[in-house]
XYZ file of C-alpha atoms in Angstrom:
545
model
C 40.966 76.257 -150.722
C 44.868 75.607 -151.458
C 43.383 72.195 -153.764
C 40.439 74.608 -155.714
C 43.326 77.584 -156.867
C 45.305 74.979 -157.778
C 42.838 73.129 -160.123
C 41.731 76.906 -161.915
C 45.930 77.568 -162.308
C 46.081 74.512 -164.242
C 43.031 75.226 -165.970
C 44.207 78.514 -166.956
C 47.342 77.146 -167.902
C 46.296 74.517 -170.127
C 44.100 76.894 -172.361
C 47.017 79.896 -172.450
C 48.791 76.975 -173.811
C 46.097 75.717 -176.401
C 45.963 79.083 -177.411
C 49.586 79.013 -178.324
C 49.135 76.381 -180.176
C 46.246 77.503 -182.269
C 48.153 80.747 -182.720
C 51.301 79.279 -183.785
C 48.650 76.500 -186.454
C 47.225 79.448 -188.235
C 50.405 82.065 -188.443
C 52.193 78.475 -190.681
C 48.474 77.858 -192.682
C 49.190 82.284 -193.115
C 52.342 81.825 -194.415
C 51.669 78.494 -196.779
C 49.415 80.262 -198.297
C 51.279 83.384 -199.647
C 52.309 82.641 -203.132
C 56.209 82.728 -202.688
C 57.808 85.018 -206.028
C 61.292 84.061 -207.614
C 64.266 86.650 -207.649
C 64.413 87.959 -211.383
C 66.760 90.696 -211.396
C 65.621 94.330 -212.001
C 63.139 95.666 -215.494
C 64.425 97.917 -217.194
C 62.810 101.262 -217.272
C 60.624 100.648 -220.400
C 59.210 97.161 -219.024
C 59.513 99.221 -215.510
C 57.268 101.481 -217.141
C 54.992 99.503 -218.610
C 53.990 97.249 -216.021
C 53.269 101.419 -213.735
C 50.741 101.697 -216.478
C 49.251 98.406 -216.715
C 48.784 98.506 -212.855
C 47.470 101.968 -212.930
C 44.994 101.038 -214.568
C 43.693 98.160 -213.817
C 43.713 100.303 -210.564
C 41.490 102.634 -212.133
C 39.284 100.225 -213.525
C 38.744 98.299 -209.976
C 38.449 101.569 -208.204
C 35.837 103.542 -211.033
C 33.517 100.840 -210.427
C 33.913 99.709 -206.781
C 34.080 95.870 -207.184
C 36.529 93.903 -205.091
C 39.435 92.443 -206.849
C 39.169 89.142 -207.369
C 40.998 86.556 -206.547
C 43.292 84.693 -208.759
C 43.476 81.576 -207.997
C 39.908 80.659 -208.910
C 40.783 82.084 -212.417
C 37.397 82.828 -213.702
C 35.815 83.897 -216.596
C 35.425 87.854 -215.551
C 38.876 87.673 -214.007
C 40.291 86.894 -217.429
C 37.770 89.410 -219.377
C 39.085 92.461 -217.080
C 42.540 91.670 -217.661
C 42.443 91.679 -221.105
C 40.449 95.235 -220.826
C 43.123 96.271 -219.015
C 45.349 95.261 -221.591
C 43.777 97.308 -223.746
C 43.751 100.125 -222.411
C 47.391 100.011 -221.422
C 47.893 99.691 -225.332
C 46.032 102.614 -226.205
C 48.295 104.557 -222.952
C 49.095 107.420 -225.143
C 53.114 107.574 -223.704
C 56.857 108.385 -225.723
C 59.045 105.359 -226.317
C 61.625 105.180 -224.298
C 64.685 103.933 -225.745
C 67.666 103.042 -225.063
C 71.138 104.426 -225.100
C 73.083 101.699 -226.878
C 69.832 101.744 -229.160
C 70.130 105.524 -229.769
C 74.013 105.186 -230.397
C 73.625 102.582 -233.564
C 70.719 104.431 -234.716
C 73.485 107.609 -235.127
C 75.355 105.413 -236.303
C 73.644 103.338 -239.147
C 72.112 107.292 -239.990
C 76.152 108.627 -240.476
C 77.579 105.521 -242.717
C 74.491 105.475 -245.222
C 75.298 109.395 -245.151
C 78.672 107.952 -245.613
C 77.738 105.773 -248.704
C 75.871 108.087 -250.296
C 78.733 110.947 -249.771
C 81.442 108.261 -251.482
C 78.898 107.065 -254.498
C 78.429 110.444 -255.370
C 82.015 110.981 -255.761
C 82.508 108.193 -257.023
C 79.505 108.883 -259.981
C 81.995 112.228 -260.416
C 85.029 110.652 -261.285
C 83.159 107.736 -263.810
C 81.672 110.782 -265.299
C 85.228 112.520 -265.258
C 86.900 109.511 -266.801
C 85.145 109.277 -269.824
C 84.866 112.993 -270.310
C 88.509 113.261 -270.894
C 89.995 113.050 -273.709
C 92.274 109.869 -273.534
C 88.206 108.659 -274.124
C 87.120 110.687 -276.576
C 90.072 111.061 -279.276
C 88.944 112.296 -282.567
C 88.570 109.351 -285.021
C 87.648 109.839 -289.053
C 84.730 108.864 -289.961
C 84.228 104.489 -290.903
C 84.632 103.046 -293.704
C 82.380 101.862 -295.764
C 84.587 97.855 -295.563
C 85.352 98.678 -291.458
C 81.670 97.587 -290.917
C 81.172 94.112 -289.954
C 77.807 94.284 -291.388
C 74.906 95.734 -293.344
C 71.408 95.876 -293.593
C 71.252 94.429 -297.044
C 68.183 95.566 -299.563
C 65.086 93.938 -300.369
C 65.495 90.721 -303.058
C 63.110 88.893 -304.334
C 63.231 85.335 -302.865
C 63.784 83.867 -305.767
C 67.445 86.004 -305.431
C 68.607 84.099 -301.971
C 71.497 82.123 -301.370
C 72.191 80.277 -298.643
C 74.899 82.572 -298.010
C 72.668 85.651 -296.983
C 70.638 86.601 -294.413
C 69.348 83.686 -292.097
C 65.832 83.891 -291.657
C 65.602 85.431 -288.899
C 66.847 88.936 -290.268
C 65.222 87.635 -293.644
C 61.014 87.569 -291.940
C 61.382 90.123 -290.356
C 60.499 94.096 -291.725
C 63.827 95.763 -290.260
C 65.315 98.343 -292.780
C 68.106 101.222 -292.489
C 66.162 103.224 -289.941
C 67.194 102.727 -286.640
C 64.331 104.034 -284.866
C 62.560 100.078 -286.214
C 65.498 98.302 -285.262
C 65.562 96.588 -282.068
C 68.657 97.126 -279.229
C 70.634 93.877 -279.818
C 70.313 94.800 -283.869
C 71.400 97.702 -283.307
C 74.166 96.857 -281.402
C 75.072 94.314 -284.800
C 75.515 97.045 -286.796
C 77.268 98.915 -284.980
C 80.239 96.562 -284.559
C 83.233 97.860 -286.497
C 87.279 96.994 -287.635
C 88.179 98.044 -283.996
C 85.269 97.713 -281.584
C 82.198 96.369 -281.096
C 80.451 99.528 -279.726
C 82.022 103.101 -279.885
C 82.482 104.700 -276.282
C 79.133 106.976 -276.012
C 77.300 105.232 -277.895
C 73.166 105.779 -277.054
C 72.158 102.250 -277.940
C 73.910 100.941 -274.701
C 70.550 101.971 -272.225
C 68.401 100.201 -274.455
C 70.566 96.856 -274.611
C 70.960 97.113 -271.028
C 67.771 97.357 -270.151
C 67.099 95.013 -272.472
C 68.970 92.745 -270.952
C 68.060 92.826 -267.427
C 64.130 93.356 -268.278
C 62.499 92.075 -271.452
C 60.223 88.588 -271.434
C 62.815 85.233 -272.032
C 60.514 83.120 -274.160
C 62.905 80.594 -274.804
C 65.652 78.924 -272.819
C 68.154 76.507 -274.631
C 71.904 75.065 -273.424
C 74.131 76.132 -275.174
C 76.475 73.514 -277.053
C 80.511 73.455 -275.715
C 81.806 74.570 -273.468
C 83.128 73.392 -269.333
C 80.328 74.449 -267.417
C 76.134 74.979 -267.723
C 75.841 78.224 -269.915
C 71.919 78.660 -271.223
C 70.722 80.730 -274.916
C 67.477 82.826 -273.204
C 65.367 84.606 -276.076
C 63.361 87.277 -276.685
C 60.560 87.703 -278.433
C 62.447 90.288 -280.660
C 64.430 87.628 -281.763
C 67.207 88.659 -279.315
C 69.765 86.448 -277.562
C 71.412 86.567 -274.344
C 74.451 84.075 -273.259
C 72.882 82.915 -269.591
C 75.516 82.459 -266.836
C 74.003 81.230 -263.487
C 75.492 82.528 -259.803
C 77.727 79.432 -258.783
C 79.150 81.378 -254.979
C 78.758 84.298 -253.135
C 80.313 87.734 -253.893
C 82.698 87.413 -251.477
C 83.711 83.575 -251.720
C 86.977 83.559 -253.001
C 88.594 80.174 -254.659
C 90.088 77.074 -253.283
C 93.928 77.478 -253.107
C 93.785 73.429 -254.055
C 91.947 74.007 -256.944
C 93.960 73.846 -260.269
C 92.833 76.984 -262.406
C 91.226 75.273 -264.838
C 88.563 73.535 -262.139
C 87.280 76.637 -260.924
C 83.692 78.174 -261.237
C 82.451 80.504 -263.717
C 80.933 83.518 -261.822
C 78.249 85.127 -263.114
C 79.659 88.107 -261.456
C 82.691 88.019 -262.999
C 81.444 88.534 -266.325
C 79.447 91.690 -265.321
C 82.592 93.024 -264.021
C 84.646 92.298 -266.950
C 82.281 94.129 -269.347
C 82.869 97.387 -266.793
C 86.408 97.144 -266.533
C 86.870 96.356 -270.440
C 84.732 99.667 -270.836
C 86.749 101.451 -268.052
C 89.875 100.443 -269.659
C 88.724 101.736 -273.109
C 89.114 98.936 -274.997
C 84.861 98.223 -276.241
C 85.507 94.386 -276.555
C 84.126 92.680 -274.072
C 79.934 92.062 -275.406
C 77.682 94.053 -272.563
C 76.516 92.099 -269.873
C 73.806 92.821 -267.231
C 72.920 91.476 -264.160
C 69.361 89.936 -263.263
C 67.333 87.762 -261.089
C 66.073 84.886 -263.355
C 62.822 83.619 -262.072
C 63.956 79.390 -262.895
C 60.393 78.133 -263.260
C 58.383 80.500 -265.201
C 61.603 82.020 -267.129
C 63.541 78.248 -267.964
C 61.312 75.052 -267.247
C 57.876 75.749 -268.731
C 59.585 77.967 -271.874
C 62.598 75.289 -272.822
C 62.814 72.934 -275.236
C 65.468 71.181 -274.510
C 64.586 67.799 -273.539
C 68.600 67.092 -271.892
C 67.839 70.013 -269.450
C 64.169 69.968 -268.479
C 65.160 65.969 -267.089
C 67.687 67.685 -264.434
C 65.246 69.892 -262.840
C 64.314 69.178 -259.265
C 62.992 70.952 -255.637
C 65.677 70.675 -252.933
C 65.029 69.286 -249.594
C 64.577 72.914 -248.254
C 62.422 73.196 -251.207
C 64.281 75.668 -254.091
C 64.360 74.709 -257.678
C 67.416 73.347 -258.970
C 68.617 72.229 -262.329
C 72.098 71.366 -263.238
C 72.008 70.535 -267.170
C 74.677 68.815 -268.537
C 78.578 69.423 -269.658
C 81.655 68.792 -268.691
C 82.266 69.979 -265.176
C 80.399 70.547 -262.539
C 77.082 69.331 -264.077
C 75.078 67.093 -261.303
C 72.820 67.121 -259.071
C 76.348 68.287 -256.528
C 76.397 70.753 -257.866
C 73.094 71.663 -259.168
C 72.294 75.604 -259.921
C 69.081 76.344 -257.148
C 67.166 79.305 -257.329
C 65.674 80.966 -253.693
C 63.163 79.383 -253.859
C 62.844 80.044 -257.101
C 64.805 83.917 -258.409
C 68.375 82.751 -259.774
C 71.061 85.522 -260.035
C 72.941 85.166 -263.853
C 74.456 87.382 -265.977
C 73.378 87.855 -269.370
C 75.508 88.820 -271.936
C 74.471 90.106 -275.619
C 74.942 87.365 -278.492
C 77.633 88.179 -281.256
C 76.145 87.949 -284.659
C 75.599 84.403 -285.620
C 78.483 82.235 -287.203
C 76.187 82.276 -290.117
C 76.832 85.745 -290.755
C 79.740 86.801 -289.545
C 82.481 83.701 -289.014
C 85.128 83.899 -286.141
C 88.156 83.095 -286.095
C 89.683 81.086 -282.986
C 93.293 81.800 -282.101
C 95.712 79.855 -279.018
C 96.900 82.328 -276.637
C 101.139 82.475 -277.523
C 100.955 82.132 -273.455
C 98.522 79.717 -272.942
C 98.668 77.107 -269.818
C 99.394 73.611 -270.208
C 96.266 72.704 -268.257
C 98.412 69.896 -266.092
C 98.997 69.071 -263.438
C 102.465 68.440 -263.485
C 103.845 70.227 -266.245
C 105.113 74.246 -267.297
C 104.478 75.435 -270.711
C 107.487 76.591 -273.314
C 107.328 80.096 -271.272
C 106.999 79.627 -267.826
C 110.587 78.266 -268.701
C 112.205 80.494 -271.232
C 112.783 84.236 -270.804
C 113.517 84.845 -273.876
C 110.110 83.433 -275.017
C 108.620 86.694 -277.056
C 111.267 86.108 -279.389
C 110.635 83.277 -281.062
C 106.390 84.880 -280.815
C 107.213 87.926 -282.434
C 108.552 86.155 -285.371
C 105.342 84.455 -285.948
C 102.689 85.580 -287.805
C 99.948 87.199 -287.268
C 102.275 88.727 -284.234
C 104.699 90.040 -286.146
C 103.338 92.491 -287.547
C 100.586 95.074 -287.604
C 98.987 95.400 -284.940
C 98.587 92.334 -283.025
C 100.735 91.904 -280.822
C 99.385 95.468 -278.787
C 96.420 93.975 -279.207
C 96.829 91.131 -277.062
C 99.008 92.552 -274.540
C 95.926 94.412 -274.176
C 94.034 91.471 -273.404
C 96.840 90.425 -270.693
C 96.526 93.961 -268.637
C 92.321 92.971 -268.403
C 93.228 89.808 -267.555
C 96.009 90.591 -264.625
C 93.793 93.328 -263.311
C 90.888 90.993 -262.326
C 93.180 87.704 -262.129
C 91.400 85.823 -264.504
C 93.881 82.804 -265.611
C 91.363 81.078 -267.972
C 92.908 82.677 -271.512
C 93.697 79.450 -274.185
C 91.796 81.036 -276.871
C 90.616 84.538 -277.847
C 88.704 85.340 -281.228
C 88.579 87.613 -284.050
C 86.232 88.009 -286.603
C 87.510 86.645 -290.398
C 86.491 89.683 -292.042
C 88.528 91.950 -290.757
C 91.565 89.603 -291.629
C 94.637 89.749 -288.842
C 94.592 93.995 -288.724
C 91.578 93.789 -286.611
C 90.682 93.782 -282.390
C 90.734 90.819 -280.104
C 87.370 89.646 -278.384
C 87.683 89.043 -275.073
C 85.398 87.051 -274.693
C 84.775 83.904 -271.770
C 86.263 85.352 -268.185
C 83.445 83.939 -265.712
C 86.878 82.171 -263.943
C 88.305 86.044 -263.360
C 87.548 87.674 -259.568
C 88.244 84.403 -257.651
C 90.403 85.222 -256.052
C 91.956 88.872 -254.307
C 94.225 88.256 -251.472
C 96.905 86.702 -253.614
C 98.350 88.268 -257.685
C 98.934 85.912 -260.446
C 101.917 87.543 -261.731
C 102.893 85.403 -264.355
C 99.565 86.643 -266.209
C 101.985 89.610 -266.836
C 104.611 87.193 -268.439
C 103.741 88.080 -271.974
C 103.978 92.239 -271.090
C 107.084 91.109 -268.911
C 109.027 89.495 -272.106
C 108.078 91.508 -275.191
C 107.923 94.939 -273.088
C 105.709 96.729 -275.271
C 102.413 97.972 -274.790
C 99.982 100.850 -276.259
C 100.801 104.259 -275.841
C 96.593 105.191 -275.338
C 96.506 102.398 -273.330
C 99.674 103.079 -270.877
C 98.511 106.873 -270.498
C 94.616 105.469 -269.449
C 96.308 103.340 -266.682
C 98.575 106.275 -265.575
C 95.460 107.850 -265.369
C 93.586 105.263 -263.745
C 96.423 105.452 -260.883
C 95.798 108.741 -260.306
C 92.906 110.068 -257.476
C 90.662 111.970 -259.245
C 90.223 108.941 -261.710
C 90.636 105.792 -259.054
C 90.497 102.612 -260.558
C 88.578 100.782 -257.407
C 86.116 104.479 -257.724
C 85.113 104.202 -260.982
C 84.958 100.592 -261.092
C 82.651 100.659 -257.900
C 80.648 103.227 -259.556
C 80.118 101.543 -262.820
C 79.035 97.937 -261.416
C 76.571 99.951 -259.329
C 74.093 100.834 -262.166
C 73.717 97.031 -262.590
C 70.718 95.919 -261.300
C 72.440 93.281 -259.439
C 73.734 95.733 -257.448
C 70.122 96.305 -255.348
C 70.739 92.675 -254.009
C 74.099 93.385 -252.817
C 77.522 94.963 -255.225
C 78.571 93.282 -257.615
C 82.582 93.143 -256.615
C 83.805 93.502 -252.638
C 85.950 96.189 -252.048
C 88.543 93.621 -250.912
C 88.198 92.202 -254.909
C 88.193 96.010 -255.612
C 91.133 96.985 -253.518
C 92.893 94.211 -255.586
C 92.672 95.961 -258.475
C 94.370 99.410 -257.134
C 97.675 96.842 -256.182
C 97.295 95.308 -259.638
C 97.425 98.384 -261.557
C 100.562 99.441 -259.658
C 102.006 96.311 -260.545
C 101.327 96.675 -263.971
C 102.645 100.144 -264.559
C 105.717 99.360 -262.581
C 106.172 96.035 -265.153
C 106.194 98.584 -267.747
C 108.488 101.292 -265.222
C 111.645 98.163 -265.925
C 110.356 97.202 -269.597
C 111.864 101.307 -270.107
C 114.879 101.105 -267.565
C 115.485 97.708 -269.813
C 115.594 99.382 -272.390
C 116.916 102.902 -272.300
C 120.360 102.422 -273.154
C 120.045 99.853 -275.123
C 120.080 101.755 -278.928
C 118.780 98.598 -281.141
C 115.908 98.011 -279.195
C 112.746 98.579 -280.501
C 110.465 100.965 -277.776
C 109.017 99.873 -275.131
C 105.805 101.883 -276.049
C 103.859 101.636 -279.314
C 103.100 104.569 -280.209
C 98.776 104.342 -281.562
C 97.567 107.712 -281.255
C 100.630 109.513 -283.952
C 98.371 107.092 -286.527
C 94.980 109.150 -285.383
C 96.562 112.344 -285.587
């Protein structure tokens, strides 16, 4: 009996042990079959909302059709179709987009910034209008004498009476007459040049002229001879022409401090800004210049008849169309001008009358720099240099000296050290204004002023009253030079791409204007106790009364 009980107990124990082992193995298999998910960070509220929406739609779909869930591991086609349908339902689910507090704050900041910019632009435009409405810019002038016009329309003559000294073929072959309506804007500009200015203060031709430069079809593009850097002459269907200077560097990029002034790039935005600043100063001696996006292929490569220029076109490694032309400096593949991929920023300045029609004389600047890395010019070492200049024609009489000082003020404000020559129209002799041409090396640096540019004003202590009064006007808050310059430049077509002058350049204008006025004040102090000294202020306004 005892043996039977022991045998039965042993069977029960073995059975229990077997069951225990089986249960442990089963538990291990179940555990291994469960997929292990990584411990991710909590989803943002927007993603949590989307997951909840997805799950809710999936549950609704499954429950609505009474179908069992499909095994994820099987990955059959019916499961993929179900996922697509659930995703479609989630996308169609109408819900309000949740935004982060930071995104909302950024949007509010952008809105406020745009509102401030619009308000500042409106304020600047009002200042510009007030400036041009000021009496200093609207001084009554007598009628222009016949001899003070640079050009005029000649009466029709027989072909046998024409000579080589008269109108060129461009002017002869087109049926234009003295009627303004029959003349293109560029011709009206040429016919409006007088002894004292390139265009009048309120010139109705300025808008159509700048519009032509910015939009008219370009039918020809050839290299301009002379000069040190790449320039092209662009022609329009109405026989007008413009001087093209391409973009060489970015707006906010400063000239390398290790470069000499004669090695600097010529900047397209400097030509445009010089025209606007010259106009704001009341000079009107810089030919109108406009910014334009030019198609390198359609408006240069495809229309050029210049074989030397055509040979220099190539595609960059990133597919941009480039060219470099032929010139003394920066005309190589290393300094090529490139579109993005074909659009290229450039300045287009209206061309002056052809030299065969209106000859110009080039004058060497008395304060020309040495253009040497080691030598200094005489004026840089002799503080009394102007004494001899005042005794030398044409600076010994007339307005030539104060005309040159006007140019000096312009160059200092825009930091242009590259003024080695200037030009005048031969017809008017020495009694005329100076042409303020070739301003591409201006606005190179905003963080540093170049006091040597003001040497003529500092040494000669002579300035026009009209110029001095306008400079003082531009220093006042209601006509602030930086604000009116910003407003004027905003009217250029390239402003839509980016402001033509960065804010540091505009701030530099105000700083430099203060320096000019302080220089004049020091001159007045120096001459106050010298009864034999020449007046610092040349009263040109008295001649108009």
